[in-house]
Amino acid sequence: MAKRATSSTSKIFVLDTSVILYDHHSIMNFEEHDIVIPITVLEELDQFKKGNDTKNFESREFIRLLDKLSEDQMIQNWTPLNGKNKGSFKIMMNPENKLNANEIFGEEKNDHKILNAALSLKQTETNRKVILVSKDINLRLKAKSLDIAAEDYETGKIKNISEIENTGKGIIDNLDNEIIDDLYEKGSLTGAKVFGKRRKNLPENNTFYILKGLESNASILAFYHAAQNDFSKISKTKAYNIGPKNAEQAFALNAILDPNIKLMTIQGVAGTGKTLLALAGALEQRKDYKQIFLARPIVPLSNKDIGYLPGDIKSKLNPYMEPLWDNLKFIQNQYQETDKEYQRINDMINQEKLVIQPLAYIRGRSLSNIFFIVDEAQNLTPHEVKTIITRAGENTKIIFTGDVFQIDTPYLDSQSNGLSYLIDRVRKHPLYAHIKLEKGERSELANLANDLL
């Protein structure tokens, strides 16, 4: 195929492996601009194609997509991307440049080969802007040091993190005390009565509120149902002997126990009670579900797979699942060993009514009649979150907990992780509720660390 005729306004984007492992469909998201895949990226993807993790799925799907797009064409030449107003793509072999990133940085690495591809394009495509796209911050910095434009992959990224920070709760003050009294007495009120003259700006979200009257001591906790446009009173009830210690925890426990809320997110720093409340609420509703699933993403230490750890699969996973066991043991210890509630938890584990497992085994399953808690969800990609939710069958409830500012996974940040993405995308749906827990309740010592260190 001849060299593609292009306008000087179209750009060439060079994709790093990290972008493809984040979103295998990324090649289709650059509008009319052209895409270059260095051959080194294909070599790296070949190493990821086997396995059950999302990165393995993304690798396989991208390879299939590339095969479908290329058909019988030679992909080292420009090949059109399918779709209206789409550019073209090609695979770029390892070039020889006057500038060599391996020599400049004193080490031969795959990242440097990808930089060399961008350098070569910049020398040959002098009338077009060449941009390296990578989720790897360090690679972007290296690119900029070589005078190569570099960007993060922005698709699916939350533009303004402060918007989701304020999702889920609010305060309405200066209400007539009669409204507060009515809600206490009746348990529910119409949205129009509570909002009054403010009803022109009715929220679209399910939202938790602290309603305050004109008198300083008149207040009540309430939940606004957007679909029904009404308020219901929130009581500080306990779940499996775990009670809320502040207003936000009362909000969270209310949504956990609400059968009309099928999807929920709980955001908060360590020690605010996210996982504990979710687990206690699940145990309280054990009769309503066939099983309780607890899962968290495995983030290997030093980027080593769990296969490096000794023992069988259970032994390998235990270090990653210990925080879930800790919360379960804390709930169990609210009772004496002779109490039936204490023994019931042991029975649920032995009978696999309560299962702690990694997320890698979720793909392909249909989860019906399940109460599903996903801990540390900020370490998931948006695609992983979508995969989990699409597994939900009838009478399944899913709760995602995490802290969007405590990311342990490479190539994710507060704006691109799955938890932030989920909050942003579904916050107006009637099946969904969100709450941010502000106050640490683990201990005074833990609060000291969060506040001062």
Short mmCIF file of C-alpha atoms in Angstrom, two decimals:
data_model
loop_
_atom_site.label_atom_id
_atom_site.label_comp_id
_atom_site.label_asym_id
_atom_site.label_seq_id
_atom_site.Cartn_x
_atom_site.Cartn_y
_atom_site.Cartn_z
CA MET A 1 0.00 0.00 0.00
CA ALA A 2 1.29 3.47 -0.84
CA LYS A 3 2.03 5.99 1.85
CA ARG A 4 -1.22 7.39 3.16
CA ALA A 5 -2.18 10.89 2.04
CA THR A 6 -2.92 12.94 5.14
CA SER A 7 -3.57 16.50 6.17
CA SER A 8 -1.06 18.34 8.30
CA THR A 9 -3.73 18.72 11.00
CA SER A 10 -4.04 14.98 11.63
CA LYS A 11 -1.72 13.57 14.27
CA ILE A 12 0.15 10.31 14.74
CA PHE A 13 -0.34 8.63 18.10
CA VAL A 14 2.18 6.00 19.20
CA LEU A 15 0.54 3.59 21.66
CA ASP A 16 2.40 2.02 24.57
CA THR A 17 1.57 -1.48 25.88
CA SER A 18 0.04 -0.01 29.06
CA VAL A 19 -2.70 1.71 27.03
CA ILE A 20 -3.75 -1.51 25.32
CA LEU A 21 -3.76 -3.49 28.59
CA TYR A 22 -5.99 -0.77 30.03
CA ASP A 23 -8.39 -0.74 27.04
CA HIS A 24 -8.02 -3.13 24.10
CA HIS A 25 -10.43 -0.95 22.11
CA SER A 26 -8.21 2.14 22.55
CA ILE A 27 -7.01 2.00 18.94
CA MET A 28 -10.52 3.04 17.85
CA ASN A 29 -10.72 6.10 20.09
CA PHE A 30 -8.47 8.61 18.31
CA GLU A 31 -10.98 9.99 15.79
CA GLU A 32 -9.44 10.84 12.42
CA HIS A 33 -5.84 10.54 13.64
CA ASP A 34 -3.44 7.73 12.80
CA ILE A 35 -2.13 5.08 15.18
CA VAL A 36 1.29 3.46 15.27
CA ILE A 37 1.94 0.28 17.25
CA PRO A 38 5.66 -0.42 17.74
CA ILE A 39 6.53 -4.09 17.16
CA THR A 40 7.87 -4.14 20.72
CA VAL A 41 4.30 -3.63 21.96
CA LEU A 42 3.15 -6.76 20.11
CA GLU A 43 6.06 -8.69 21.63
CA GLU A 44 5.03 -7.56 25.12
CA LEU A 45 1.37 -8.40 24.48
CA ASP A 46 2.42 -11.91 23.50
CA GLN A 47 3.70 -12.39 27.06
CA PHE A 48 0.32 -11.32 28.52
CA LYS A 49 -2.02 -13.37 26.32
CA LYS A 50 -2.21 -16.38 28.67
CA GLY A 51 -4.04 -16.15 31.99
CA ASN A 52 -7.32 -15.22 33.62
CA ASP A 53 -6.61 -11.65 34.67
CA THR A 54 -8.15 -8.69 32.88
CA LYS A 55 -4.78 -7.72 31.38
CA ASN A 56 -4.67 -11.18 29.74
CA PHE A 57 -8.17 -10.69 28.35
CA GLU A 58 -7.27 -7.21 27.04
CA SER A 59 -4.16 -8.59 25.35
CA ARG A 60 -6.07 -11.40 23.62
CA GLU A 61 -8.89 -9.10 22.52
CA PHE A 62 -6.48 -6.54 21.04
CA ILE A 63 -4.62 -9.22 19.09
CA ARG A 64 -7.96 -10.48 17.70
CA LEU A 65 -9.02 -6.92 16.85
CA LEU A 66 -5.76 -6.27 15.02
CA ASP A 67 -6.14 -9.51 13.07
CA LYS A 68 -9.71 -8.58 12.09
CA LEU A 69 -8.71 -5.07 10.99
CA SER A 70 -5.74 -6.21 8.95
CA GLU A 71 -7.42 -9.14 7.14
CA ASP A 72 -4.99 -10.01 4.29
CA GLN A 73 -3.12 -6.70 4.31
CA MET A 74 0.47 -6.11 5.35
CA ILE A 75 0.15 -4.21 8.60
CA GLN A 76 3.58 -2.53 8.43
CA ASN A 77 1.81 -0.28 5.90
CA TRP A 78 -1.02 2.10 6.74
CA THR A 79 -4.23 0.09 7.18
CA PRO A 80 -7.62 1.85 7.49
CA LEU A 81 -9.48 1.56 10.78
CA ASN A 82 -13.11 0.55 10.34
CA GLY A 83 -15.53 3.35 11.09
CA LYS A 84 -16.63 6.75 9.91
CA ASN A 85 -14.00 9.50 10.22
CA LYS A 86 -11.38 7.05 11.50
CA GLY A 87 -7.70 7.19 10.63
CA SER A 88 -5.34 4.34 9.83
CA PHE A 89 -2.88 2.24 11.80
CA LYS A 90 0.34 0.37 11.19
CA ILE A 91 2.88 -1.77 13.01
CA MET A 92 6.33 -0.19 13.11
CA MET A 93 9.42 -2.36 13.10
CA ASN A 94 12.44 -1.43 15.22
CA PRO A 95 13.97 1.61 13.48
CA GLU A 96 17.53 2.87 13.32
CA ASN A 97 17.81 6.47 14.48
CA LYS A 98 20.49 9.07 14.85
CA LEU A 99 19.18 9.41 18.40
CA ASN A 100 18.97 6.10 20.24
CA ALA A 101 17.07 5.98 23.52
CA ASN A 102 18.93 2.85 24.61
CA GLU A 103 22.24 4.73 24.35
CA ILE A 104 20.89 7.94 25.86
CA PHE A 105 19.47 6.22 28.95
CA GLY A 106 22.31 3.69 29.15
CA GLU A 107 20.16 0.58 29.12
CA GLU A 108 18.40 -1.56 26.53
CA LYS A 109 14.74 -1.81 27.48
CA ASN A 110 11.44 -2.31 25.70
CA ASP A 111 10.35 1.15 26.81
CA HIS A 112 13.36 2.61 25.03
CA LYS A 113 12.50 0.70 21.84
CA ILE A 114 9.05 2.29 21.96
CA LEU A 115 10.70 5.70 22.39
CA ASN A 116 12.90 4.96 19.37
CA ALA A 117 9.79 4.31 17.29
CA ALA A 118 8.41 7.72 18.28
CA LEU A 119 11.78 9.36 17.53
CA SER A 120 11.88 7.77 14.07
CA LEU A 121 8.36 8.97 13.26
CA LYS A 122 9.22 12.47 14.37
CA GLN A 123 12.16 12.48 11.94
CA THR A 124 10.22 11.10 8.97
CA GLU A 125 6.79 12.68 9.50
CA THR A 126 8.05 16.24 9.77
CA ASN A 127 4.72 17.84 8.76
CA ARG A 128 2.68 16.05 11.44
CA LYS A 129 2.65 16.01 15.22
CA VAL A 130 3.81 12.73 16.77
CA ILE A 131 2.48 11.96 20.27
CA LEU A 132 3.36 9.05 22.53
CA VAL A 133 0.36 7.81 24.53
CA SER A 134 1.14 5.88 27.71
CA LYS A 135 -0.33 5.13 31.13
CA ASP A 136 3.26 4.92 32.40
CA ILE A 137 4.17 8.31 33.90
CA ASN A 138 7.91 7.58 33.84
CA LEU A 139 7.83 6.68 30.14
CA ARG A 140 6.00 9.94 29.41
CA LEU A 141 8.68 11.85 31.30
CA LYS A 142 11.43 10.10 29.35
CA ALA A 143 9.63 10.96 26.10
CA LYS A 144 9.43 14.63 27.03
CA SER A 145 13.14 14.63 27.85
CA LEU A 146 13.69 13.57 24.22
CA ASP A 147 11.41 16.36 22.98
CA ILE A 148 8.62 13.90 22.14
CA ALA A 149 5.09 15.02 22.96
CA ALA A 150 3.55 12.58 25.46
CA GLU A 151 0.05 12.19 26.87
CA ASP A 152 -1.94 9.95 29.18
CA TYR A 153 -4.77 7.92 27.65
CA GLU A 154 -7.78 10.09 28.50
CA THR A 155 -10.74 7.95 27.38
CA GLY A 156 -12.80 6.94 30.40
CA LYS A 157 -10.91 9.33 32.65
CA ILE A 158 -12.91 11.49 35.07
CA LYS A 159 -12.43 15.14 34.17
CA ASN A 160 -13.14 16.61 37.59
CA ILE A 161 -12.61 14.40 40.62
CA SER A 162 -14.26 16.96 42.91
CA GLU A 163 -17.61 16.26 41.22
CA ILE A 164 -17.71 12.68 42.49
CA GLU A 165 -16.27 13.76 45.86
CA ASN A 166 -19.54 15.54 46.63
CA THR A 167 -21.83 12.84 45.26
CA GLY A 168 -24.30 11.11 47.54
CA LYS A 169 -24.90 13.43 50.49
CA GLY A 170 -25.91 16.95 51.38
CA ILE A 171 -27.41 19.26 53.99
CA ILE A 172 -30.74 21.10 53.84
CA ASP A 173 -31.08 23.66 56.61
CA ASN A 174 -33.54 26.32 57.78
CA LEU A 175 -36.50 23.95 57.44
CA ASP A 176 -39.68 24.49 59.41
CA ASN A 177 -39.52 22.39 62.55
CA GLU A 178 -42.88 20.90 61.59
CA ILE A 179 -41.24 19.20 58.61
CA ILE A 180 -38.65 17.60 60.88
CA ASP A 181 -41.38 16.49 63.31
CA ASP A 182 -43.53 15.07 60.47
CA LEU A 183 -40.64 13.03 59.12
CA TYR A 184 -39.90 11.67 62.60
CA GLU A 185 -43.54 10.72 63.07
CA LYS A 186 -44.51 9.46 59.61
CA GLY A 187 -41.16 8.03 58.48
CA SER A 188 -41.46 9.54 54.99
CA LEU A 189 -42.38 12.79 53.25
CA THR A 190 -42.72 13.98 49.67
CA GLY A 191 -39.77 15.75 48.13
CA ALA A 192 -41.95 18.75 47.33
CA LYS A 193 -42.79 19.29 51.02
CA VAL A 194 -39.16 19.15 52.12
CA PHE A 195 -37.68 21.19 49.28
CA GLY A 196 -40.53 23.74 49.23
CA LYS A 197 -39.48 26.70 47.10
CA ARG A 198 -36.26 24.87 46.29
CA ARG A 199 -38.11 22.13 44.37
CA LYS A 200 -37.10 23.67 41.04
CA ASN A 201 -33.64 22.25 41.70
CA LEU A 202 -34.62 18.73 42.73
CA PRO A 203 -31.60 16.39 42.71
CA GLU A 204 -31.48 13.65 40.09
CA ASN A 205 -29.50 11.34 42.35
CA ASN A 206 -30.39 9.12 45.25
CA THR A 207 -28.95 11.31 48.00
CA PHE A 208 -28.49 11.18 51.76
CA TYR A 209 -29.30 14.36 53.66
CA ILE A 210 -28.98 15.89 57.08
CA LEU A 211 -32.16 17.93 57.43
CA LYS A 212 -31.89 20.81 59.89
CA GLY A 213 -34.73 22.86 61.34
CA LEU A 214 -34.78 26.48 62.42
CA GLU A 215 -34.10 25.42 65.98
CA SER A 216 -30.50 24.35 66.58
CA ASN A 217 -31.45 20.99 68.09
CA ALA A 218 -33.94 20.03 65.35
CA SER A 219 -32.34 17.69 62.81
CA ILE A 220 -32.88 14.31 61.21
CA LEU A 221 -31.07 11.94 58.85
CA ALA A 222 -32.96 11.15 55.65
CA PHE A 223 -32.61 9.45 52.28
CA TYR A 224 -34.00 11.07 49.14
CA HIS A 225 -35.33 8.57 46.57
CA ALA A 226 -34.92 10.32 43.23
CA ALA A 227 -37.29 8.00 41.33
CA GLN A 228 -40.16 8.44 43.84
CA ASN A 229 -39.25 12.03 44.78
CA ASP A 230 -39.67 11.35 48.48
CA PHE A 231 -37.66 11.29 51.71
CA SER A 232 -37.45 8.43 54.19
CA LYS A 233 -36.14 8.68 57.74
CA ILE A 234 -32.87 6.94 58.54
CA SER A 235 -32.54 5.21 61.89
CA LYS A 236 -29.20 4.22 63.42
CA THR A 237 -29.95 0.50 63.41
CA LYS A 238 -27.36 -2.24 63.91
CA ALA A 239 -26.39 -4.99 61.48
CA TYR A 240 -25.05 -8.18 63.03
CA ASN A 241 -24.32 -6.16 66.19
CA ILE A 242 -22.30 -3.54 64.26
CA GLY A 243 -23.82 -0.09 64.66
CA PRO A 244 -22.99 3.21 62.90
CA LYS A 245 -20.76 5.61 64.83
CA ASN A 246 -21.51 8.75 62.78
CA ALA A 247 -24.02 10.10 60.27
CA GLU A 248 -22.13 8.89 57.19
CA GLN A 249 -21.92 5.35 58.55
CA ALA A 250 -25.67 5.48 59.24
CA PHE A 251 -26.19 6.55 55.62
CA ALA A 252 -24.00 3.71 54.36
CA LEU A 253 -25.66 1.03 56.48
CA ASN A 254 -29.10 2.24 55.40
CA ALA A 255 -28.22 1.76 51.72
CA ILE A 256 -26.53 -1.60 52.41
CA LEU A 257 -29.75 -2.86 54.02
CA ASP A 258 -32.06 -1.29 51.40
CA PRO A 259 -33.31 -4.04 49.03
CA ASN A 260 -34.11 -1.43 46.36
CA ILE A 261 -30.45 -0.42 46.09
CA LYS A 262 -28.78 -3.04 43.91
CA LEU A 263 -25.48 -1.25 43.30
CA MET A 264 -23.55 0.80 45.83
CA THR A 265 -20.16 2.44 46.22
CA ILE A 266 -18.54 3.43 49.52
CA GLN A 267 -15.55 5.76 49.31
CA GLY A 268 -13.31 6.63 52.27
CA VAL A 269 -9.80 6.49 53.70
CA ALA A 270 -8.52 3.56 55.74
CA GLY A 271 -10.34 3.01 59.02
CA THR A 272 -13.65 4.64 58.12
CA GLY A 273 -15.48 1.31 58.24
CA LYS A 274 -16.23 0.69 54.56
CA THR A 275 -15.63 -3.05 54.44
CA LEU A 276 -16.82 -3.69 57.99
CA LEU A 277 -20.23 -2.11 57.38
CA ALA A 278 -20.66 -3.86 54.03
CA LEU A 279 -19.84 -7.24 55.55
CA ALA A 280 -22.03 -6.70 58.62
CA GLY A 281 -24.92 -5.66 56.37
CA ALA A 282 -24.42 -8.73 54.21
CA LEU A 283 -24.48 -11.04 57.24
CA GLU A 284 -27.64 -9.34 58.49
CA GLN A 285 -29.32 -10.16 55.16
CA ARG A 286 -27.87 -13.67 54.81
CA LYS A 287 -31.35 -15.23 54.51
CA ASP A 288 -32.15 -13.06 51.48
CA TYR A 289 -29.21 -14.33 49.40
CA LYS A 290 -27.82 -17.72 48.47
CA GLN A 291 -24.21 -16.70 49.09
CA ILE A 292 -22.05 -13.80 50.24
CA PHE A 293 -19.00 -13.20 48.06
CA LEU A 294 -16.07 -11.11 49.25
CA ALA A 295 -13.33 -10.25 46.79
CA ARG A 296 -10.50 -7.82 46.31
CA PRO A 297 -8.05 -7.31 43.44
CA ILE A 298 -4.66 -8.93 43.88
CA VAL A 299 -1.88 -6.36 43.60
CA PRO A 300 1.32 -8.43 43.75
CA LEU A 301 4.26 -7.04 45.72
CA SER A 302 7.20 -5.92 43.57
CA ASN A 303 5.03 -6.63 40.51
CA LYS A 304 5.53 -10.39 40.96
CA ASP A 305 2.67 -12.73 40.24
CA ILE A 306 1.20 -14.82 43.07
CA GLY A 307 2.78 -17.86 41.42
CA TYR A 308 6.03 -16.81 43.10
CA LEU A 309 4.48 -17.49 46.51
CA PRO A 310 4.76 -20.98 48.04
CA GLY A 311 1.86 -23.37 48.59
CA ASP A 312 -1.47 -24.11 46.91
CA ILE A 313 -3.82 -21.45 45.55
CA LYS A 314 -5.44 -20.91 48.95
CA SER A 315 -2.06 -20.36 50.59
CA LYS A 316 -1.02 -17.97 47.82
CA LEU A 317 -4.17 -15.88 48.18
CA ASN A 318 -4.36 -15.71 51.97
CA PRO A 319 -1.90 -12.78 52.37
CA TYR A 320 -4.04 -10.67 50.01
CA MET A 321 -7.32 -11.66 51.65
CA GLU A 322 -6.26 -11.15 55.28
CA PRO A 323 -7.98 -7.73 55.58
CA LEU A 324 -11.30 -9.39 54.72
CA TRP A 325 -10.72 -12.11 57.32
CA ASP A 326 -9.81 -9.41 59.87
CA ASN A 327 -13.16 -7.68 59.38
CA LEU A 328 -15.01 -10.96 59.57
CA LYS A 329 -13.24 -11.89 62.81
CA PHE A 330 -14.03 -8.45 64.28
CA ILE A 331 -17.74 -8.98 63.62
CA GLN A 332 -17.60 -12.50 65.02
CA ASN A 333 -15.93 -11.24 68.19
CA GLN A 334 -18.93 -9.05 68.94
CA TYR A 335 -20.40 -12.29 70.30
CA GLN A 336 -19.30 -14.96 72.75
CA GLU A 337 -18.00 -18.22 71.29
CA THR A 338 -21.07 -19.93 72.75
CA ASP A 339 -23.48 -17.59 70.96
CA LYS A 340 -25.30 -18.96 67.92
CA GLU A 341 -24.33 -15.84 65.90
CA TYR A 342 -20.64 -16.63 66.48
CA GLN A 343 -21.02 -20.23 65.35
CA ARG A 344 -23.20 -19.23 62.39
CA ILE A 345 -20.29 -17.42 60.75
CA ASN A 346 -18.12 -20.56 61.03
CA ASP A 347 -20.96 -22.62 59.56
CA MET A 348 -21.36 -20.19 56.64
CA ILE A 349 -17.66 -20.46 55.82
CA ASN A 350 -17.63 -24.26 56.08
CA GLN A 351 -20.76 -24.56 53.92
CA GLU A 352 -19.42 -21.97 51.43
CA LYS A 353 -22.32 -19.66 52.11
CA LEU A 354 -19.66 -17.02 52.71
CA VAL A 355 -16.82 -17.17 50.18
CA ILE A 356 -13.65 -15.09 49.95
CA GLN A 357 -12.03 -15.33 46.53
CA PRO A 358 -9.99 -13.40 43.94
CA LEU A 359 -11.69 -11.52 41.14
CA ALA A 360 -9.83 -13.43 38.42
CA TYR A 361 -12.39 -16.25 38.68
CA ILE A 362 -15.45 -14.03 38.13
CA ARG A 363 -15.23 -13.72 34.34
CA GLY A 364 -17.75 -15.91 32.54
CA ARG A 365 -19.86 -16.64 35.62
CA SER A 366 -23.47 -15.70 36.22
CA LEU A 367 -23.96 -14.55 39.80
CA SER A 368 -27.61 -14.87 40.82
CA ASN A 369 -28.94 -14.43 44.36
CA ILE A 370 -25.53 -13.18 45.55
CA PHE A 371 -24.49 -10.39 47.92
CA PHE A 372 -21.16 -9.35 46.40
CA ILE A 373 -18.65 -7.10 48.19
CA VAL A 374 -15.66 -5.88 46.15
CA ASP A 375 -13.01 -4.35 48.41
CA GLU A 376 -10.20 -2.00 47.26
CA ALA A 377 -12.10 -1.29 44.03
CA GLN A 378 -9.86 1.70 43.26
CA ASN A 379 -7.28 -0.84 42.06
CA LEU A 380 -9.60 -2.04 39.29
CA THR A 381 -9.81 -0.65 35.76
CA PRO A 382 -13.14 0.60 34.41
CA HIS A 383 -13.34 -2.51 32.25
CA GLU A 384 -12.86 -4.78 35.26
CA VAL A 385 -15.67 -3.01 37.11
CA LYS A 386 -17.94 -3.40 34.09
CA THR A 387 -17.05 -7.09 33.85
CA ILE A 388 -18.02 -7.66 37.49
CA ILE A 389 -21.36 -5.85 37.22
CA THR A 390 -22.32 -7.63 34.00
CA ARG A 391 -22.02 -10.94 35.89
CA ALA A 392 -24.97 -9.96 38.11
CA GLY A 393 -28.07 -12.13 37.81
CA GLU A 394 -31.44 -11.88 39.51
CA ASN A 395 -31.51 -10.75 43.16
CA THR A 396 -27.82 -9.82 43.25
CA LYS A 397 -26.46 -6.80 45.08
CA ILE A 398 -22.94 -5.47 44.52
CA ILE A 399 -21.05 -3.10 46.81
CA PHE A 400 -17.73 -1.58 45.76
CA THR A 401 -15.57 -0.08 48.51
CA GLY A 402 -12.30 1.80 48.30
CA ASP A 403 -10.35 5.03 48.40
CA VAL A 404 -9.83 6.70 45.01
CA PHE A 405 -6.71 8.47 46.32
CA GLN A 406 -4.95 5.28 47.48
CA ILE A 407 -3.99 3.54 44.23
CA ASP A 408 -1.66 0.53 44.37
CA THR A 409 -1.96 -0.54 40.72
CA PRO A 410 0.49 0.79 38.12
CA TYR A 411 -1.03 2.97 35.39
CA LEU A 412 -4.16 3.93 37.39
CA ASP A 413 -4.79 7.20 39.19
CA SER A 414 -7.63 8.95 41.01
CA GLN A 415 -9.29 9.90 37.72
CA SER A 416 -8.84 6.70 35.70
CA ASN A 417 -9.52 3.92 38.21
CA GLY A 418 -12.66 1.80 38.08
CA LEU A 419 -14.20 3.11 41.30
CA SER A 420 -14.09 6.75 40.18
CA TYR A 421 -15.38 5.76 36.75
CA LEU A 422 -18.29 3.85 38.26
CA ILE A 423 -19.33 6.68 40.60
CA ASP A 424 -19.23 9.17 37.74
CA ARG A 425 -21.17 7.05 35.26
CA VAL A 426 -24.02 5.63 37.38
CA ARG A 427 -24.64 8.30 40.02
CA LYS A 428 -28.06 9.24 38.57
CA HIS A 429 -29.44 5.70 38.34
CA PRO A 430 -32.32 4.75 40.68
CA LEU A 431 -30.72 1.38 41.53
CA TYR A 432 -27.54 3.06 42.76
CA ALA A 433 -26.39 4.85 45.90
CA HIS A 434 -23.04 6.29 46.96
CA ILE A 435 -21.66 7.55 50.23
CA LYS A 436 -18.29 8.95 51.23
CA LEU A 437 -17.18 8.14 54.77
CA GLU A 438 -15.24 11.04 56.24
CA LYS A 439 -14.37 10.14 59.81
CA GLY A 440 -11.98 7.37 60.81
CA GLU A 441 -13.47 5.10 63.45
CA ARG A 442 -10.78 2.42 63.72
CA SER A 443 -9.00 4.00 66.70
CA GLU A 444 -7.58 7.28 67.95
CA LEU A 445 -4.13 6.07 66.95
CA ALA A 446 -5.26 5.35 63.37
CA ASN A 447 -6.91 8.77 63.19
CA LEU A 448 -3.65 10.37 64.33
CA ALA A 449 -1.84 8.75 61.39
CA ASN A 450 -4.51 9.83 58.86
CA ASP A 451 -4.63 13.40 60.17
CA LEU A 452 -1.01 14.19 60.97
CA LEU A 453 1.28 11.91 58.99
#
